[in-house]
Amino acid sequence: MSRNRRAHDEEGSGYNWMDTYGDLVTNLLCFFVLLYSFSSIDNNKWQALVGSFTGGSTRVVETFTEQTVREDPIHVEGIVSTDEDSKDTLNVKDENKDEFDALYYAIKTYVEDNDWEAEILVAKQDDSILVRFQDVVLFDSGKAYIREDGKDVLDHIFQLIGNNLSAVRMVRIEGHTDNVPIHTSEFKNNWELSMGRSNAVLEYFIQSGWISMDKLSAAAYGEYQPVDSNSTPEGRAANRRVDFVIEKLISQS
């Protein structure tokens, strides 16, 4: 009898898979219907779908339509400058350019009028002026004390810069040497010599009163930024130098 009951149970259980299959087909049908509804969704369908998830209320979810975006525009008045502001900025830059050019020609004229062309180079790029002094203009060999005739040259250059200071952002004073080793009681190496020279010029510039300290800086490079070969006396003489890098003030507040 147990054998017959087992056989009957096995026959009955064979139809259970149909229930599972029916559920699967129904779920798949619902899924594809949902996909189709999304592919052709409009505002009414969207509201109905949202309502089904929120108990009939659509206030929880805000739909973004063209009207919603247009009602809350981005205000850019404070970001985009007006034409008058742009003109004012351009005028400031043009005025600085004219004054900066005037400074360049004033320094160049002074150097030429005093026959310093061989020892002082004056060159200009768009936003900077380079004034390059060979060391013999300012210092004795191996020293960092400015000579009296060197101070006279610096006084004239300082005054020209001071007269056009509103166009100047910064004056960077750079000391350089050749690669001949130096070791004295005052300087252990070329780096210290170049630092001593750039600092000496910086301090003299400050004492002149033509420029405030916030527009001055000093740097020392020793022998590591040569502009010529160190294999000849002429090249080494060119490398022993003090550079003024005068930077233009691009804009003003």
Short mmCIF file of C-alpha atoms in Angstrom, two decimals:
data_model
loop_
_atom_site.label_atom_id
_atom_site.label_comp_id
_atom_site.label_asym_id
_atom_site.label_seq_id
_atom_site.Cartn_x
_atom_site.Cartn_y
_atom_site.Cartn_z
CA MET A 1 0.00 0.00 0.00
CA SER A 2 2.86 2.36 0.71
CA ARG A 3 4.17 1.62 -2.74
CA ASN A 4 0.86 2.73 -4.34
CA ARG A 5 0.77 5.92 -2.25
CA ARG A 6 4.34 6.81 -3.31
CA ALA A 7 3.39 6.32 -6.95
CA HIS A 8 0.33 8.55 -6.53
CA ASP A 9 2.40 11.31 -4.89
CA GLU A 10 4.97 11.21 -7.67
CA GLU A 11 2.27 11.54 -10.32
CA GLY A 12 0.66 14.50 -8.48
CA SER A 13 3.93 16.38 -7.99
CA GLY A 14 4.65 16.32 -11.68
CA TYR A 15 2.23 19.21 -12.28
CA ASN A 16 3.79 21.60 -9.73
CA TRP A 17 6.25 23.01 -12.27
CA MET A 18 3.34 24.46 -14.24
CA ASP A 19 2.51 26.80 -11.38
CA THR A 20 6.09 28.07 -11.29
CA TYR A 21 6.18 28.41 -15.06
CA GLY A 22 2.94 30.36 -15.06
CA ASP A 23 4.27 32.77 -12.47
CA LEU A 24 7.45 33.27 -14.49
CA VAL A 25 5.55 33.99 -17.70
CA THR A 26 3.29 36.44 -15.91
CA ASN A 27 6.25 38.28 -14.39
CA LEU A 28 8.02 38.47 -17.74
CA LEU A 29 4.89 39.82 -19.37
CA CYS A 30 4.58 42.52 -16.71
CA PHE A 31 8.25 43.37 -17.12
CA PHE A 32 8.03 43.82 -20.89
CA VAL A 33 4.82 45.82 -20.58
CA LEU A 34 6.63 48.10 -18.15
CA LEU A 35 9.56 48.49 -20.55
CA TYR A 36 7.20 49.33 -23.37
CA SER A 37 5.42 51.91 -21.28
CA PHE A 38 8.75 53.60 -20.52
CA SER A 39 9.68 53.68 -24.19
CA SER A 40 6.59 55.74 -24.99
CA ILE A 41 6.11 57.52 -21.68
CA ASP A 42 4.29 60.81 -21.48
CA ASN A 43 3.49 63.07 -18.60
CA ASN A 44 0.14 61.41 -17.75
CA LYS A 45 1.68 57.93 -17.64
CA TRP A 46 4.53 59.23 -15.53
CA GLN A 47 2.11 60.77 -13.04
CA ALA A 48 0.17 57.51 -12.87
CA LEU A 49 3.34 55.50 -12.28
CA VAL A 50 4.52 57.89 -9.58
CA GLY A 51 1.10 57.70 -7.97
CA SER A 52 1.30 53.92 -7.80
CA PHE A 53 4.49 54.22 -5.73
CA THR A 54 3.43 57.13 -3.56
CA GLY A 55 -0.13 56.15 -2.70
CA GLY A 56 -1.74 58.40 -5.28
CA SER A 57 0.11 61.59 -4.35
CA THR A 58 2.45 63.16 -6.87
CA ARG A 59 3.71 65.97 -4.67
CA VAL A 60 6.73 63.99 -3.52
CA VAL A 61 8.32 63.81 -6.97
CA GLU A 62 8.73 66.94 -9.05
CA THR A 63 8.79 66.52 -12.80
CA PHE A 64 11.16 68.79 -14.68
CA THR A 65 9.54 70.27 -17.72
CA GLU A 66 10.56 73.09 -20.03
CA GLN A 67 8.47 75.47 -17.99
CA THR A 68 10.16 74.45 -14.72
CA VAL A 69 13.62 75.16 -16.14
CA ARG A 70 12.65 78.50 -17.59
CA GLU A 71 11.03 79.68 -14.37
CA ASP A 72 14.34 79.48 -12.49
CA PRO A 73 17.00 80.95 -14.77
CA ILE A 74 20.66 81.32 -13.81
CA HIS A 75 21.59 84.94 -13.18
CA VAL A 76 24.98 85.78 -14.66
CA GLU A 77 25.06 89.53 -14.27
CA GLY A 78 27.70 89.24 -11.57
CA ILE A 79 29.81 86.83 -13.61
CA VAL A 80 29.92 88.35 -17.08
CA SER A 81 31.48 91.78 -17.20
CA THR A 82 29.76 94.54 -19.08
CA ASP A 83 31.23 96.17 -22.16
CA GLU A 84 32.20 99.21 -20.10
CA ASP A 85 34.05 97.03 -17.57
CA SER A 86 35.92 95.31 -20.41
CA LYS A 87 36.87 98.66 -21.89
CA ASP A 88 38.11 99.88 -18.50
CA THR A 89 40.26 96.74 -18.12
CA LEU A 90 41.70 97.17 -21.60
CA ASN A 91 42.43 100.82 -20.89
CA VAL A 92 44.32 99.89 -17.70
CA LYS A 93 46.38 97.34 -19.60
CA ASP A 94 47.09 99.79 -22.42
CA GLU A 95 48.18 102.47 -19.98
CA ASN A 96 50.50 100.01 -18.25
CA LYS A 97 51.91 98.94 -21.60
CA ASP A 98 52.68 102.52 -22.61
CA GLU A 99 54.32 103.29 -19.28
CA PHE A 100 56.23 100.00 -19.30
CA ASP A 101 57.49 100.71 -22.82
CA ALA A 102 58.53 104.17 -21.66
CA LEU A 103 60.54 102.60 -18.83
CA TYR A 104 62.31 100.28 -21.26
CA TYR A 105 63.29 103.10 -23.61
CA ALA A 106 64.38 105.32 -20.73
CA ILE A 107 66.78 102.67 -19.39
CA LYS A 108 68.04 101.84 -22.87
CA THR A 109 68.64 105.52 -23.64
CA TYR A 110 70.56 106.02 -20.39
CA VAL A 111 72.82 103.05 -21.13
CA GLU A 112 73.50 104.21 -24.69
CA ASP A 113 74.10 107.84 -23.75
CA ASN A 114 76.71 106.78 -21.16
CA ASP A 115 78.46 104.22 -23.40
CA TRP A 116 77.56 101.23 -21.26
CA GLU A 117 76.34 99.02 -24.13
CA ALA A 118 79.28 96.63 -23.79
CA GLU A 119 78.70 96.08 -20.07
CA ILE A 120 74.93 96.55 -19.63
CA LEU A 121 72.37 94.71 -21.73
CA VAL A 122 68.79 96.00 -21.92
CA ALA A 123 66.20 93.70 -23.51
CA LYS A 124 62.42 93.59 -23.49
CA GLN A 125 59.74 90.95 -23.81
CA ASP A 126 55.99 91.55 -23.67
CA ASP A 127 55.71 91.42 -19.89
CA SER A 128 59.27 91.95 -18.63
CA ILE A 129 62.43 93.99 -19.05
CA LEU A 130 65.88 92.50 -18.54
CA VAL A 131 68.72 94.74 -17.39
CA ARG A 132 71.95 92.70 -17.25
CA PHE A 133 75.01 94.16 -15.54
CA GLN A 134 78.39 92.52 -15.97
CA ASP A 135 80.00 92.28 -12.57
CA VAL A 136 82.72 94.82 -13.43
CA VAL A 137 80.07 97.56 -13.49
CA LEU A 138 79.22 97.04 -9.82
CA PHE A 139 81.86 94.92 -8.06
CA ASP A 140 85.53 94.20 -7.77
CA SER A 141 86.64 90.64 -8.47
CA GLY A 142 85.46 88.20 -5.79
CA LYS A 143 83.75 90.96 -3.78
CA ALA A 144 80.16 91.81 -2.94
CA TYR A 145 80.59 95.47 -1.98
CA ILE A 146 79.14 97.84 -4.56
CA ARG A 147 81.72 100.29 -5.88
CA GLU A 148 80.99 104.02 -5.77
CA ASP A 149 80.84 104.35 -9.56
CA GLY A 150 78.55 101.30 -9.57
CA LYS A 151 76.25 103.03 -7.10
CA ASP A 152 76.01 105.98 -9.47
CA VAL A 153 74.78 103.68 -12.25
CA LEU A 154 72.29 101.99 -9.95
CA ASP A 155 70.97 105.34 -8.71
CA HIS A 156 70.02 106.31 -12.25
CA ILE A 157 68.39 102.94 -12.98
CA PHE A 158 66.50 103.01 -9.67
CA GLN A 159 65.18 106.48 -10.39
CA LEU A 160 63.94 105.47 -13.84
CA ILE A 161 62.12 102.49 -12.34
CA GLY A 162 60.67 104.64 -9.58
CA ASN A 163 59.36 107.18 -12.09
CA ASN A 164 57.37 104.42 -13.83
CA LEU A 165 56.55 102.35 -10.77
CA SER A 166 52.80 102.15 -11.41
CA ALA A 167 53.52 99.83 -14.37
CA VAL A 168 55.88 97.58 -12.39
CA ARG A 169 54.70 94.50 -10.52
CA MET A 170 58.06 93.19 -9.28
CA VAL A 171 61.80 93.69 -9.66
CA ARG A 172 63.74 90.47 -9.23
CA ILE A 173 67.49 90.80 -8.62
CA GLU A 174 69.52 87.73 -9.62
CA GLY A 175 73.17 87.04 -8.87
CA HIS A 176 75.30 84.82 -11.16
CA THR A 177 78.96 83.77 -11.38
CA ASP A 178 81.27 81.83 -13.68
CA ASN A 179 82.44 78.32 -12.80
CA VAL A 180 85.87 79.26 -11.47
CA PRO A 181 85.93 78.01 -7.85
CA ILE A 182 86.17 80.56 -5.08
CA HIS A 183 87.04 79.92 -1.46
CA THR A 184 87.81 82.93 0.68
CA SER A 185 87.22 83.98 4.25
CA GLU A 186 84.08 85.78 3.04
CA PHE A 187 82.66 83.28 0.53
CA LYS A 188 83.03 79.52 0.54
CA ASN A 189 81.77 79.03 -3.01
CA ASN A 190 80.24 80.76 -6.02
CA TRP A 191 76.76 80.30 -4.66
CA GLU A 192 77.54 82.43 -1.62
CA LEU A 193 79.26 85.04 -3.80
CA SER A 194 76.22 85.37 -6.07
CA MET A 195 73.97 85.57 -3.03
CA GLY A 196 76.10 88.26 -1.43
CA ARG A 197 76.00 90.35 -4.60
CA SER A 198 72.25 90.08 -5.20
CA ASN A 199 71.57 90.91 -1.54
CA ALA A 200 73.91 93.91 -1.68
CA VAL A 201 72.02 95.33 -4.66
CA LEU A 202 68.69 94.57 -2.99
CA GLU A 203 69.65 96.40 0.19
CA TYR A 204 70.95 99.38 -1.77
CA PHE A 205 67.74 99.49 -3.78
CA ILE A 206 65.70 99.55 -0.56
CA GLN A 207 67.87 102.34 0.87
CA SER A 208 67.32 104.42 -2.25
CA GLY A 209 63.64 104.75 -1.37
CA TRP A 210 62.49 104.47 -4.98
CA ILE A 211 60.59 101.24 -4.49
CA SER A 212 58.81 99.46 -1.65
CA MET A 213 60.05 96.14 -0.32
CA ASP A 214 56.95 94.27 -1.44
CA LYS A 215 58.02 94.82 -5.05
CA LEU A 216 61.55 93.52 -4.59
CA SER A 217 63.05 90.04 -4.44
CA ALA A 218 66.54 88.59 -4.67
CA ALA A 219 67.82 85.25 -5.96
CA ALA A 220 71.21 83.58 -6.26
CA TYR A 221 72.16 81.00 -8.89
CA GLY A 222 75.92 80.72 -8.57
CA GLU A 223 77.47 79.18 -11.68
CA TYR A 224 74.41 77.13 -12.62
CA GLN A 225 72.68 79.40 -15.13
CA PRO A 226 75.43 80.50 -17.55
CA VAL A 227 74.60 82.57 -20.61
CA ASP A 228 77.91 81.82 -22.34
CA SER A 229 80.67 79.25 -22.37
CA ASN A 230 82.98 79.14 -19.37
CA SER A 231 85.83 77.91 -21.57
CA THR A 232 86.89 81.43 -22.63
CA PRO A 233 87.66 84.61 -20.68
CA GLU A 234 84.94 86.45 -22.60
CA GLY A 235 82.38 83.78 -21.80
CA ARG A 236 83.26 83.75 -18.11
CA ALA A 237 83.01 87.55 -18.03
CA ALA A 238 79.51 87.34 -19.52
CA ASN A 239 78.46 84.77 -16.91
CA ARG A 240 79.59 86.94 -13.99
CA ARG A 241 76.58 89.22 -13.83
CA VAL A 242 73.67 90.69 -11.91
CA ASP A 243 70.30 90.62 -13.67
CA PHE A 244 67.32 92.86 -13.05
CA VAL A 245 64.11 91.19 -14.20
CA ILE A 246 61.44 93.90 -14.16
CA GLU A 247 57.95 92.42 -14.43
CA LYS A 248 55.04 94.43 -15.79
CA LEU A 249 51.88 94.94 -13.78
CA ILE A 250 49.25 93.29 -15.98
CA SER A 251 46.12 94.62 -14.31
CA GLN A 252 45.06 96.82 -11.45
CA SER A 253 42.16 96.49 -9.01
#
